[in-house]
Amino acid sequence: MSWREQLQPASFRGTPFFVDEASAEGARRVVVHEYPLQDKAETEDLGARANRILINGYVLGNDYFAARDELLLKLQMPGPGELVHPYRGTFQAQLISYRLAESTREGGMARFDMEFVEAALVTGPSERRDTPRRVLSQAAAVVAASQTQFVQAWPLQLAAEFDRAVAAVLDAVRSVETVIGVVTVAQDEIAGLVSFPDRIANRIRVDIRRIRDLASLRRLFAYRAPAGSNTRGALANAAALSGLVQQQAVIAAAELSATLTFDSQRQALAVQDELADAIERVSFAADDATFAELRELSARVIEDIRTRAVDLSRIERYTPAETLPALVIAQRLYGVASGVEGLLKREQDIVSRNGISHAGFVRGGVELEVLSD
C-alpha cells in the first residue's frame, strides 16, 4: 500500500477539513547550569516538552461559509477533542491557537493555521471511600449476629428430638456441600456437633464461604431444613437451621459482590437489586440485633456497587445496516483510539455478548447489545 493510500481524511471533533501541510515541533525541558571557571555547562533534563502539532488546513466550496463556521465552532470549544491527523492517525489533541485567513484572491476558501498539543488524561489525587472493604467489615458483624441468633434459638436439652436434630443438621450441611460439589460429612460427625450450636454455625459458615460464585449461592437463599415431625422442638430446630443457612448464604453473596468485576452498569445494578432483595427476605426471620446488622449490610452493598458502577459502560442497542465482520462494527462504534489490542477486545465483547457464532459474519438488520463506550 502506497503512502497516499494510507493518508486519512483530516478532521477535528468530527468536522472535516483539507490539509496543505502538517508539521511538528518538539523539545526537551533543559535547565543549563553554568559555573565560574568551568568551560562546560551542567545540564538538568526535566523531561520532554509537549510536542506541538502544526497543521495548515482549509475548507472550500461555493458555500464554504457553513464549513468554515462549523470548524470555527469546534476549534473554540473548551478541552481536548479527537483529531484525525492525515499522517499520524487519530488521537486526543488540545488546541493552542489558530489563525483564519480569507481573501478575494482565493475566493471560496478559508485557510486555517492550527497549533495543537497531544492531550493526555491527567488525574490528580482524589479521596475515594473504600466501599468494598466497608462491605466486608459489615459482613463480619452480620456473621457474628447471625450465629448468636442461632445459638440462642438452638435448644440446650434435645432429649427426644435428638435424632431429628441430627437429621436436620445433616441435611443442612449436605445441602451446602452438594453445592460445593464435595460431600464429606458423616452422620456420626454431626451427632457429635448437635449439642454445640456454635460449632454447627461455624461448620456451615466455613462450608458456605467455600462457594465462590453467585449462581451457586442463590441455591441456598431459600433453603428449608426438614423438621421430621410436627413437634414444637423439631419445628424450632428446622426454623433455626433454615434461618442460619439462608443468612450465611446471603452474607457470603454480599462478600463476593465486593470482589466482583462487572462488565456493565446494567450487570452491576442487577446484582445490587438481587442482593438487596435477598437480604430483605432473610431479615424477616432475624432477631432485632441481626435485623439491624442486615439492614446496614444492605446499605453498604448498595453503596459499593453504585460507587463502582459509575465508571462502567452502559449497555445500548445497535443494529448494523448490513452484514459485517464484528471487528468492523467495533471500529465504527468505538474508533481506533484504544489501539489494536483495545479494538480486538471490543470485537470479542460484541461476539460473546450476542452469542455470535462467527466473528466474520454479523448479520445486518439484527439488533445487537453493545457497550456505550
mmCIF file of C-alpha atoms in Angstrom:
data_model
loop_
_atom_site.group_PDB
_atom_site.id
_atom_site.type_symbol
_atom_site.label_atom_id
_atom_site.label_comp_id
_atom_site.label_asym_id
_atom_site.label_seq_id
_atom_site.Cartn_x
_atom_site.Cartn_y
_atom_site.Cartn_z
ATOM 1 C CA MET A 1 0.000 0.000 0.000
ATOM 2 C CA SER A 2 1.466 3.386 -1.027
ATOM 3 C CA TRP A 3 1.753 6.338 1.344
ATOM 4 C CA ARG A 4 -1.054 8.149 -0.495
ATOM 5 C CA GLU A 5 -3.408 5.258 0.109
ATOM 6 C CA GLN A 6 -2.573 5.353 3.824
ATOM 7 C CA LEU A 7 -3.459 9.018 4.286
ATOM 8 C CA GLN A 8 -6.534 9.610 6.471
ATOM 9 C CA PRO A 9 -9.153 12.321 5.900
ATOM 10 C CA ALA A 10 -8.369 15.079 8.406
ATOM 11 C CA SER A 11 -10.948 16.239 10.963
ATOM 12 C CA PHE A 12 -11.253 17.814 14.401
ATOM 13 C CA ARG A 13 -14.127 16.855 16.696
ATOM 14 C CA GLY A 14 -15.694 15.137 13.675
ATOM 15 C CA THR A 15 -15.565 18.215 11.404
ATOM 16 C CA PRO A 16 -13.543 17.520 8.229
ATOM 17 C CA PHE A 17 -11.052 19.828 6.536
ATOM 18 C CA PHE A 18 -8.340 19.583 3.894
ATOM 19 C CA VAL A 19 -4.627 19.767 4.668
ATOM 20 C CA ASP A 20 -1.895 21.549 2.735
ATOM 21 C CA GLU A 21 0.920 20.858 5.150
ATOM 22 C CA ALA A 22 1.415 19.327 8.588
ATOM 23 C CA SER A 23 4.496 19.623 10.764
ATOM 24 C CA ALA A 24 5.549 19.163 14.383
ATOM 25 C CA GLU A 25 7.868 20.777 16.910
ATOM 26 C CA GLY A 26 9.496 19.019 19.829
ATOM 27 C CA ALA A 27 11.999 19.917 22.510
ATOM 28 C CA ARG A 28 13.417 18.943 25.892
ATOM 29 C CA ARG A 29 12.921 20.999 29.025
ATOM 30 C CA VAL A 30 16.543 21.513 29.964
ATOM 31 C CA VAL A 31 17.986 23.712 32.689
ATOM 32 C CA VAL A 32 21.576 24.766 31.957
ATOM 33 C CA HIS A 33 23.826 25.399 34.976
ATOM 34 C CA GLU A 34 26.976 27.426 34.196
ATOM 35 C CA TYR A 35 29.662 27.936 36.841
ATOM 36 C CA PRO A 36 32.605 30.309 37.105
ATOM 37 C CA LEU A 37 35.890 28.953 35.750
ATOM 38 C CA GLN A 38 34.116 25.948 34.203
ATOM 39 C CA ASP A 39 34.321 25.577 30.418
ATOM 40 C CA LYS A 40 31.430 23.120 30.195
ATOM 41 C CA ALA A 41 27.903 23.536 31.487
ATOM 42 C CA GLU A 42 25.943 21.139 33.635
ATOM 43 C CA THR A 43 22.534 20.259 32.253
ATOM 44 C CA GLU A 44 19.425 19.102 34.050
ATOM 45 C CA ASP A 45 16.851 17.340 31.881
ATOM 46 C CA LEU A 46 13.311 17.870 33.194
ATOM 47 C CA GLY A 47 11.625 15.782 30.542
ATOM 48 C CA ALA A 48 10.165 16.349 27.121
ATOM 49 C CA ARG A 49 8.204 19.459 26.284
ATOM 50 C CA ALA A 50 4.766 18.834 24.847
ATOM 51 C CA ASN A 51 5.095 18.270 21.112
ATOM 52 C CA ARG A 52 3.474 20.987 19.022
ATOM 53 C CA ILE A 53 1.397 19.797 16.069
ATOM 54 C CA LEU A 54 1.142 22.413 13.325
ATOM 55 C CA ILE A 55 -1.451 21.982 10.604
ATOM 56 C CA ASN A 56 -2.122 24.261 7.629
ATOM 57 C CA GLY A 57 -5.639 23.321 6.612
ATOM 58 C CA TYR A 58 -8.505 24.753 4.619
ATOM 59 C CA VAL A 59 -12.158 24.365 3.689
ATOM 60 C CA LEU A 60 -13.526 25.313 0.297
ATOM 61 C CA GLY A 61 -16.575 25.301 -1.952
ATOM 62 C CA ASN A 62 -19.173 27.633 -3.370
ATOM 63 C CA ASP A 63 -20.847 27.715 0.039
ATOM 64 C CA TYR A 64 -17.750 27.324 2.186
ATOM 65 C CA PHE A 65 -19.165 29.602 4.918
ATOM 66 C CA ALA A 66 -21.011 26.728 6.584
ATOM 67 C CA ALA A 67 -17.892 24.514 6.669
ATOM 68 C CA ARG A 68 -15.804 27.452 7.940
ATOM 69 C CA ASP A 69 -18.256 28.251 10.735
ATOM 70 C CA GLU A 70 -18.564 24.620 11.804
ATOM 71 C CA LEU A 71 -14.794 24.215 12.084
ATOM 72 C CA LEU A 72 -14.555 27.526 13.947
ATOM 73 C CA LEU A 73 -17.152 26.311 16.422
ATOM 74 C CA LYS A 74 -15.207 23.086 17.067
ATOM 75 C CA LEU A 75 -11.895 24.938 17.447
ATOM 76 C CA GLN A 76 -13.406 27.293 20.038
ATOM 77 C CA MET A 77 -14.863 24.533 22.222
ATOM 78 C CA PRO A 78 -13.046 24.009 25.564
ATOM 79 C CA GLY A 79 -10.944 20.957 26.355
ATOM 80 C CA PRO A 80 -9.269 18.375 24.121
ATOM 81 C CA GLY A 81 -11.018 16.748 21.171
ATOM 82 C CA GLU A 82 -10.424 13.963 18.693
ATOM 83 C CA LEU A 83 -8.012 14.984 15.943
ATOM 84 C CA VAL A 84 -7.635 12.826 12.855
ATOM 85 C CA HIS A 85 -4.163 13.681 11.560
ATOM 86 C CA PRO A 86 -3.676 12.672 7.917
ATOM 87 C CA TYR A 87 -0.177 11.314 8.587
ATOM 88 C CA ARG A 88 -0.261 10.270 12.264
ATOM 89 C CA GLY A 89 -3.744 8.852 12.774
ATOM 90 C CA THR A 90 -6.298 9.565 15.498
ATOM 91 C CA PHE A 91 -5.595 10.909 18.984
ATOM 92 C CA GLN A 92 -6.849 13.433 21.542
ATOM 93 C CA ALA A 93 -5.482 16.925 20.963
ATOM 94 C CA GLN A 94 -5.777 20.294 22.700
ATOM 95 C CA LEU A 95 -5.939 23.394 20.507
ATOM 96 C CA ILE A 96 -3.369 26.033 21.470
ATOM 97 C CA SER A 97 -4.120 28.632 18.798
ATOM 98 C CA TYR A 98 -5.492 29.087 15.312
ATOM 99 C CA ARG A 99 -5.362 31.729 12.588
ATOM 100 C CA LEU A 100 -8.104 32.149 9.994
ATOM 101 C CA ALA A 101 -7.361 33.748 6.610
ATOM 102 C CA GLU A 102 -9.779 34.560 3.741
ATOM 103 C CA SER A 103 -9.199 36.612 0.595
ATOM 104 C CA THR A 104 -10.942 37.528 -2.635
ATOM 105 C CA ARG A 105 -7.898 36.242 -4.488
ATOM 106 C CA GLU A 106 -8.661 32.769 -3.155
ATOM 107 C CA GLY A 107 -12.426 33.062 -3.303
ATOM 108 C CA GLY A 108 -14.470 30.189 -1.903
ATOM 109 C CA MET A 109 -11.769 29.165 0.556
ATOM 110 C CA ALA A 110 -10.905 29.700 4.206
ATOM 111 C CA ARG A 111 -7.428 28.798 5.421
ATOM 112 C CA PHE A 112 -6.689 27.709 8.998
ATOM 113 C CA ASP A 113 -3.257 27.636 10.609
ATOM 114 C CA MET A 114 -3.760 25.483 13.721
ATOM 115 C CA GLU A 115 -1.455 24.582 16.585
ATOM 116 C CA PHE A 116 -2.255 21.605 18.834
ATOM 117 C CA VAL A 117 -0.584 19.586 21.557
ATOM 118 C CA GLU A 118 -1.369 15.934 22.051
ATOM 119 C CA ALA A 119 -3.513 15.686 25.191
ATOM 120 C CA ALA A 120 -3.078 13.107 27.927
ATOM 121 C CA LEU A 121 -5.522 12.223 30.676
ATOM 122 C CA VAL A 122 -4.006 13.628 33.862
ATOM 123 C CA THR A 123 -5.587 12.646 37.135
ATOM 124 C CA GLY A 124 -4.700 14.230 40.426
ATOM 125 C CA PRO A 125 -5.006 12.637 43.842
ATOM 126 C CA SER A 126 -8.583 12.183 44.969
ATOM 127 C CA GLU A 127 -10.370 10.878 48.001
ATOM 128 C CA ARG A 128 -12.452 7.771 47.456
ATOM 129 C CA ARG A 129 -14.106 5.651 50.080
ATOM 130 C CA ASP A 130 -13.029 2.006 50.139
ATOM 131 C CA THR A 131 -16.569 0.685 49.726
ATOM 132 C CA PRO A 132 -15.634 -3.000 49.181
ATOM 133 C CA ARG A 133 -13.795 -3.034 52.499
ATOM 134 C CA ARG A 134 -16.828 -1.482 54.185
ATOM 135 C CA VAL A 135 -18.971 -4.335 52.850
ATOM 136 C CA LEU A 136 -16.555 -6.974 54.130
ATOM 137 C CA SER A 137 -16.321 -5.280 57.530
ATOM 138 C CA GLN A 138 -20.093 -5.160 57.908
ATOM 139 C CA ALA A 139 -20.430 -8.770 56.703
ATOM 140 C CA ALA A 140 -18.254 -9.868 59.630
ATOM 141 C CA ALA A 141 -20.612 -8.075 62.026
ATOM 142 C CA VAL A 142 -23.644 -9.774 60.477
ATOM 143 C CA VAL A 143 -21.972 -13.188 60.718
ATOM 144 C CA ALA A 144 -21.464 -12.709 64.453
ATOM 145 C CA ALA A 145 -25.070 -11.570 64.981
ATOM 146 C CA SER A 146 -26.481 -14.389 62.852
ATOM 147 C CA GLN A 147 -24.515 -17.069 64.684
ATOM 148 C CA THR A 148 -25.512 -15.631 68.067
ATOM 149 C CA GLN A 149 -29.162 -15.768 66.999
ATOM 150 C CA PHE A 150 -28.778 -19.412 66.022
ATOM 151 C CA VAL A 151 -27.033 -20.377 69.268
ATOM 152 C CA GLN A 152 -29.792 -18.736 71.304
ATOM 153 C CA ALA A 153 -32.527 -20.463 69.275
ATOM 154 C CA TRP A 154 -30.985 -23.942 69.451
ATOM 155 C CA PRO A 155 -32.359 -25.862 72.499
ATOM 156 C CA LEU A 156 -29.942 -26.933 75.189
ATOM 157 C CA GLN A 157 -31.950 -30.085 76.018
ATOM 158 C CA LEU A 158 -32.803 -32.008 72.842
ATOM 159 C CA ALA A 159 -33.954 -35.216 74.565
ATOM 160 C CA ALA A 160 -36.474 -36.934 72.276
ATOM 161 C CA GLU A 161 -35.695 -34.570 69.403
ATOM 162 C CA PHE A 162 -32.018 -35.572 69.259
ATOM 163 C CA ASP A 163 -32.294 -37.881 66.228
ATOM 164 C CA ARG A 164 -34.436 -35.408 64.334
ATOM 165 C CA ALA A 165 -31.974 -32.616 65.151
ATOM 166 C CA VAL A 166 -29.109 -34.740 63.822
ATOM 167 C CA ALA A 167 -31.052 -35.432 60.630
ATOM 168 C CA ALA A 168 -31.862 -31.739 60.155
ATOM 169 C CA VAL A 169 -28.256 -30.604 60.652
ATOM 170 C CA LEU A 170 -27.003 -33.412 58.426
ATOM 171 C CA ASP A 171 -29.377 -32.285 55.667
ATOM 172 C CA ALA A 172 -28.275 -28.657 56.031
ATOM 173 C CA VAL A 173 -24.570 -29.435 55.832
ATOM 174 C CA ARG A 174 -25.009 -31.873 52.957
ATOM 175 C CA SER A 175 -27.112 -29.339 51.050
ATOM 176 C CA VAL A 176 -24.261 -26.844 51.318
ATOM 177 C CA GLU A 177 -21.601 -29.401 50.411
ATOM 178 C CA THR A 178 -23.655 -30.570 47.419
ATOM 179 C CA VAL A 179 -23.457 -27.020 46.070
ATOM 180 C CA ILE A 180 -19.686 -27.102 46.557
ATOM 181 C CA GLY A 181 -19.560 -30.458 44.781
ATOM 182 C CA VAL A 182 -17.921 -32.470 47.555
ATOM 183 C CA VAL A 183 -19.985 -34.286 50.211
ATOM 184 C CA THR A 184 -17.790 -35.443 53.078
ATOM 185 C CA VAL A 185 -19.923 -35.087 56.216
ATOM 186 C CA ALA A 186 -20.931 -38.253 58.122
ATOM 187 C CA GLN A 187 -23.853 -38.778 60.479
ATOM 188 C CA ASP A 188 -21.566 -39.649 63.392
ATOM 189 C CA GLU A 189 -19.722 -36.373 62.911
ATOM 190 C CA ILE A 190 -22.960 -34.392 63.035
ATOM 191 C CA ALA A 191 -24.161 -36.294 66.092
ATOM 192 C CA GLY A 192 -21.098 -35.002 67.909
ATOM 193 C CA LEU A 193 -21.961 -31.403 66.983
ATOM 194 C CA VAL A 194 -25.677 -31.295 67.717
ATOM 195 C CA SER A 195 -25.257 -30.289 71.351
ATOM 196 C CA PHE A 196 -22.849 -27.467 70.361
ATOM 197 C CA PRO A 197 -24.762 -24.922 68.250
ATOM 198 C CA ASP A 198 -21.743 -22.628 67.924
ATOM 199 C CA ARG A 199 -19.846 -25.464 66.207
ATOM 200 C CA ILE A 200 -22.801 -26.140 63.890
ATOM 201 C CA ALA A 201 -22.867 -22.448 62.935
ATOM 202 C CA ASN A 202 -19.109 -22.368 62.330
ATOM 203 C CA ARG A 203 -19.223 -25.527 60.201
ATOM 204 C CA ILE A 204 -21.970 -24.151 57.979
ATOM 205 C CA ARG A 205 -20.266 -20.767 57.720
ATOM 206 C CA VAL A 206 -16.948 -22.311 56.666
ATOM 207 C CA ASP A 207 -18.617 -24.532 54.059
ATOM 208 C CA ILE A 208 -20.680 -21.697 52.581
ATOM 209 C CA ARG A 209 -17.625 -19.442 52.279
ATOM 210 C CA ARG A 210 -16.051 -22.064 50.006
ATOM 211 C CA ILE A 211 -18.693 -21.252 47.377
ATOM 212 C CA ARG A 212 -17.216 -18.647 45.051
ATOM 213 C CA ASP A 213 -19.964 -17.858 42.563
ATOM 214 C CA LEU A 214 -23.326 -16.150 42.959
ATOM 215 C CA ALA A 215 -25.226 -18.737 40.928
ATOM 216 C CA SER A 216 -24.365 -21.462 43.463
ATOM 217 C CA LEU A 217 -25.112 -19.283 46.469
ATOM 218 C CA ARG A 218 -28.564 -18.489 45.044
ATOM 219 C CA ARG A 219 -29.499 -22.143 45.544
ATOM 220 C CA LEU A 220 -29.214 -21.625 49.312
ATOM 221 C CA PHE A 221 -31.112 -18.314 49.571
ATOM 222 C CA ALA A 222 -34.403 -20.177 50.056
ATOM 223 C CA TYR A 223 -33.106 -23.295 51.866
ATOM 224 C CA ARG A 224 -35.603 -25.061 54.138
ATOM 225 C CA ALA A 225 -34.391 -27.605 56.695
ATOM 226 C CA PRO A 226 -36.608 -30.699 57.132
ATOM 227 C CA ALA A 227 -38.385 -30.802 60.509
ATOM 228 C CA GLY A 228 -39.002 -34.561 60.523
ATOM 229 C CA SER A 229 -42.149 -34.110 62.606
ATOM 230 C CA ASN A 230 -44.672 -31.508 63.688
ATOM 231 C CA THR A 231 -43.457 -31.379 67.258
ATOM 232 C CA ARG A 232 -42.606 -27.995 68.659
ATOM 233 C CA GLY A 233 -38.928 -28.858 69.146
ATOM 234 C CA ALA A 234 -38.438 -30.254 65.629
ATOM 235 C CA LEU A 235 -40.087 -27.216 64.027
ATOM 236 C CA ALA A 236 -37.958 -24.854 66.104
ATOM 237 C CA ASN A 237 -34.759 -26.693 65.116
ATOM 238 C CA ALA A 238 -35.693 -26.620 61.441
ATOM 239 C CA ALA A 239 -36.541 -22.915 61.570
ATOM 240 C CA ALA A 240 -33.240 -22.082 63.274
ATOM 241 C CA LEU A 241 -31.237 -24.074 60.708
ATOM 242 C CA SER A 242 -33.152 -22.595 57.779
ATOM 243 C CA GLY A 243 -32.505 -19.087 59.003
ATOM 244 C CA LEU A 244 -28.821 -19.802 59.606
ATOM 245 C CA VAL A 245 -28.173 -21.266 56.143
ATOM 246 C CA GLN A 246 -30.141 -18.535 54.357
ATOM 247 C CA GLN A 247 -28.466 -15.722 56.263
ATOM 248 C CA GLN A 248 -24.973 -17.146 55.836
ATOM 249 C CA ALA A 249 -25.543 -17.661 52.089
ATOM 250 C CA VAL A 250 -26.737 -14.083 51.647
ATOM 251 C CA ILE A 251 -23.806 -12.744 53.689
ATOM 252 C CA ALA A 252 -21.361 -14.762 51.569
ATOM 253 C CA ALA A 253 -23.001 -13.380 48.414
ATOM 254 C CA ALA A 254 -22.583 -9.829 49.716
ATOM 255 C CA GLU A 255 -18.906 -10.509 50.460
ATOM 256 C CA LEU A 256 -18.460 -11.990 46.989
ATOM 257 C CA SER A 257 -20.087 -8.950 45.345
ATOM 258 C CA ALA A 258 -17.369 -6.734 46.824
ATOM 259 C CA THR A 259 -14.743 -8.688 44.853
ATOM 260 C CA LEU A 260 -16.580 -8.976 41.531
ATOM 261 C CA THR A 261 -15.568 -7.115 38.378
ATOM 262 C CA PHE A 262 -18.662 -6.085 36.440
ATOM 263 C CA ASP A 263 -18.832 -5.741 32.657
ATOM 264 C CA SER A 264 -21.500 -3.035 32.577
ATOM 265 C CA GLN A 265 -23.680 -0.812 34.702
ATOM 266 C CA ARG A 266 -26.701 -2.980 33.953
ATOM 267 C CA GLN A 267 -24.964 -6.114 35.233
ATOM 268 C CA ALA A 268 -23.766 -4.319 38.380
ATOM 269 C CA LEU A 269 -27.175 -2.860 39.218
ATOM 270 C CA ALA A 270 -28.887 -6.207 38.585
ATOM 271 C CA VAL A 271 -26.619 -7.846 41.193
ATOM 272 C CA GLN A 272 -27.255 -4.933 43.560
ATOM 273 C CA ASP A 273 -31.046 -5.325 43.288
ATOM 274 C CA GLU A 274 -30.867 -9.101 43.697
ATOM 275 C CA LEU A 275 -28.752 -8.896 46.853
ATOM 276 C CA ALA A 276 -30.860 -6.116 48.362
ATOM 277 C CA ASP A 277 -33.987 -8.262 47.859
ATOM 278 C CA ALA A 278 -32.283 -11.366 49.276
ATOM 279 C CA ILE A 279 -31.078 -9.505 52.372
ATOM 280 C CA GLU A 280 -34.557 -8.107 52.920
ATOM 281 C CA ARG A 281 -36.132 -11.578 52.714
ATOM 282 C CA VAL A 282 -33.807 -13.156 55.278
ATOM 283 C CA SER A 283 -34.306 -10.153 57.568
ATOM 284 C CA PHE A 284 -37.930 -11.180 58.181
ATOM 285 C CA ALA A 285 -36.810 -14.170 60.292
ATOM 286 C CA ALA A 286 -33.983 -12.332 62.067
ATOM 287 C CA ASP A 287 -33.974 -11.141 65.659
ATOM 288 C CA ASP A 288 -33.576 -7.427 66.384
ATOM 289 C CA ALA A 289 -29.787 -7.413 66.534
ATOM 290 C CA THR A 290 -29.334 -9.431 63.337
ATOM 291 C CA PHE A 291 -32.043 -7.412 61.566
ATOM 292 C CA ALA A 292 -30.192 -4.154 62.258
ATOM 293 C CA GLU A 293 -26.881 -5.576 61.034
ATOM 294 C CA LEU A 294 -28.514 -6.951 57.872
ATOM 295 C CA ARG A 295 -30.049 -3.569 57.068
ATOM 296 C CA GLU A 296 -26.639 -1.938 57.400
ATOM 297 C CA LEU A 297 -25.127 -4.634 55.173
ATOM 298 C CA SER A 298 -27.740 -3.929 52.507
ATOM 299 C CA ALA A 299 -26.907 -0.213 52.618
ATOM 300 C CA ARG A 300 -23.188 -0.884 52.234
ATOM 301 C CA VAL A 301 -23.684 -3.323 49.334
ATOM 302 C CA ILE A 302 -25.786 -0.715 47.513
ATOM 303 C CA GLU A 303 -23.203 1.990 48.239
ATOM 304 C CA ASP A 304 -20.353 -0.197 46.996
ATOM 305 C CA ILE A 305 -21.945 -1.346 43.753
ATOM 306 C CA ARG A 306 -23.311 2.077 42.851
ATOM 307 C CA THR A 307 -19.939 3.689 43.509
ATOM 308 C CA ARG A 308 -18.126 1.219 41.270
ATOM 309 C CA ALA A 309 -20.874 1.253 38.612
ATOM 310 C CA VAL A 310 -20.354 4.963 37.930
ATOM 311 C CA ASP A 311 -17.228 4.215 35.877
ATOM 312 C CA LEU A 312 -18.788 1.328 33.943
ATOM 313 C CA SER A 313 -20.194 1.403 30.431
ATOM 314 C CA ARG A 314 -23.907 1.419 29.771
ATOM 315 C CA ILE A 315 -25.497 -1.170 27.509
ATOM 316 C CA GLU A 316 -27.078 0.153 24.331
ATOM 317 C CA ARG A 317 -28.755 -1.312 21.246
ATOM 318 C CA TYR A 318 -27.193 -1.132 17.800
ATOM 319 C CA THR A 319 -28.439 -2.556 14.510
ATOM 320 C CA PRO A 320 -25.897 -2.814 11.660
ATOM 321 C CA ALA A 321 -27.420 -1.953 8.291
ATOM 322 C CA GLU A 322 -25.529 -4.739 6.517
ATOM 323 C CA THR A 323 -23.705 -7.962 7.293
ATOM 324 C CA LEU A 324 -20.225 -7.075 8.517
ATOM 325 C CA PRO A 325 -17.323 -8.558 10.499
ATOM 326 C CA ALA A 326 -17.537 -7.867 14.238
ATOM 327 C CA LEU A 327 -14.178 -6.073 14.026
ATOM 328 C CA VAL A 328 -15.581 -3.547 11.537
ATOM 329 C CA ILE A 329 -18.602 -2.936 13.777
ATOM 330 C CA ALA A 330 -16.267 -2.415 16.748
ATOM 331 C CA GLN A 331 -14.218 0.101 14.758
ATOM 332 C CA ARG A 332 -17.339 2.028 13.708
ATOM 333 C CA LEU A 333 -18.707 2.130 17.237
ATOM 334 C CA TYR A 334 -15.539 2.855 19.226
ATOM 335 C CA GLY A 335 -12.927 4.137 16.791
ATOM 336 C CA VAL A 336 -9.246 3.216 17.000
ATOM 337 C CA ALA A 337 -8.105 5.402 19.896
ATOM 338 C CA SER A 338 -7.598 2.357 22.130
ATOM 339 C CA GLY A 339 -5.251 0.733 19.610
ATOM 340 C CA VAL A 340 -5.338 -2.692 18.020
ATOM 341 C CA GLU A 341 -5.479 -4.581 21.323
ATOM 342 C CA GLY A 342 -8.379 -2.486 22.584
ATOM 343 C CA LEU A 343 -10.265 -2.909 19.313
ATOM 344 C CA LEU A 344 -9.856 -6.701 19.434
ATOM 345 C CA LYS A 345 -11.273 -6.719 22.983
ATOM 346 C CA ARG A 346 -14.279 -4.742 21.752
ATOM 347 C CA GLU A 347 -14.754 -7.244 18.931
ATOM 348 C CA GLN A 348 -14.672 -10.159 21.383
ATOM 349 C CA ASP A 349 -17.170 -8.415 23.657
ATOM 350 C CA ILE A 350 -19.626 -7.965 20.777
ATOM 351 C CA VAL A 351 -19.253 -11.612 19.772
ATOM 352 C CA SER A 352 -19.619 -13.088 23.264
ATOM 353 C CA ARG A 353 -22.334 -10.684 24.437
ATOM 354 C CA ASN A 354 -24.569 -11.514 21.470
ATOM 355 C CA GLY A 355 -23.760 -15.199 21.032
ATOM 356 C CA ILE A 356 -22.407 -14.697 17.510
ATOM 357 C CA SER A 357 -21.196 -17.968 16.002
ATOM 358 C CA HIS A 358 -18.735 -16.448 13.513
ATOM 359 C CA ALA A 359 -16.992 -13.141 14.164
ATOM 360 C CA GLY A 360 -16.557 -12.550 10.434
ATOM 361 C CA PHE A 361 -20.294 -12.502 9.697
ATOM 362 C CA VAL A 362 -22.572 -10.413 11.908
ATOM 363 C CA ARG A 363 -25.977 -10.310 10.258
ATOM 364 C CA GLY A 364 -27.272 -6.951 9.140
ATOM 365 C CA GLY A 365 -30.675 -5.828 10.364
ATOM 366 C CA VAL A 366 -30.355 -7.787 13.625
ATOM 367 C CA GLU A 367 -30.254 -5.750 16.840
ATOM 368 C CA LEU A 368 -27.085 -6.136 18.904
ATOM 369 C CA GLU A 369 -26.333 -5.450 22.544
ATOM 370 C CA VAL A 370 -23.210 -3.289 22.804
ATOM 371 C CA LEU A 371 -21.402 -1.221 25.420
ATOM 372 C CA SER A 372 -21.862 2.533 25.114
ATOM 373 C CA ASP A 373 -18.148 3.395 25.315
#
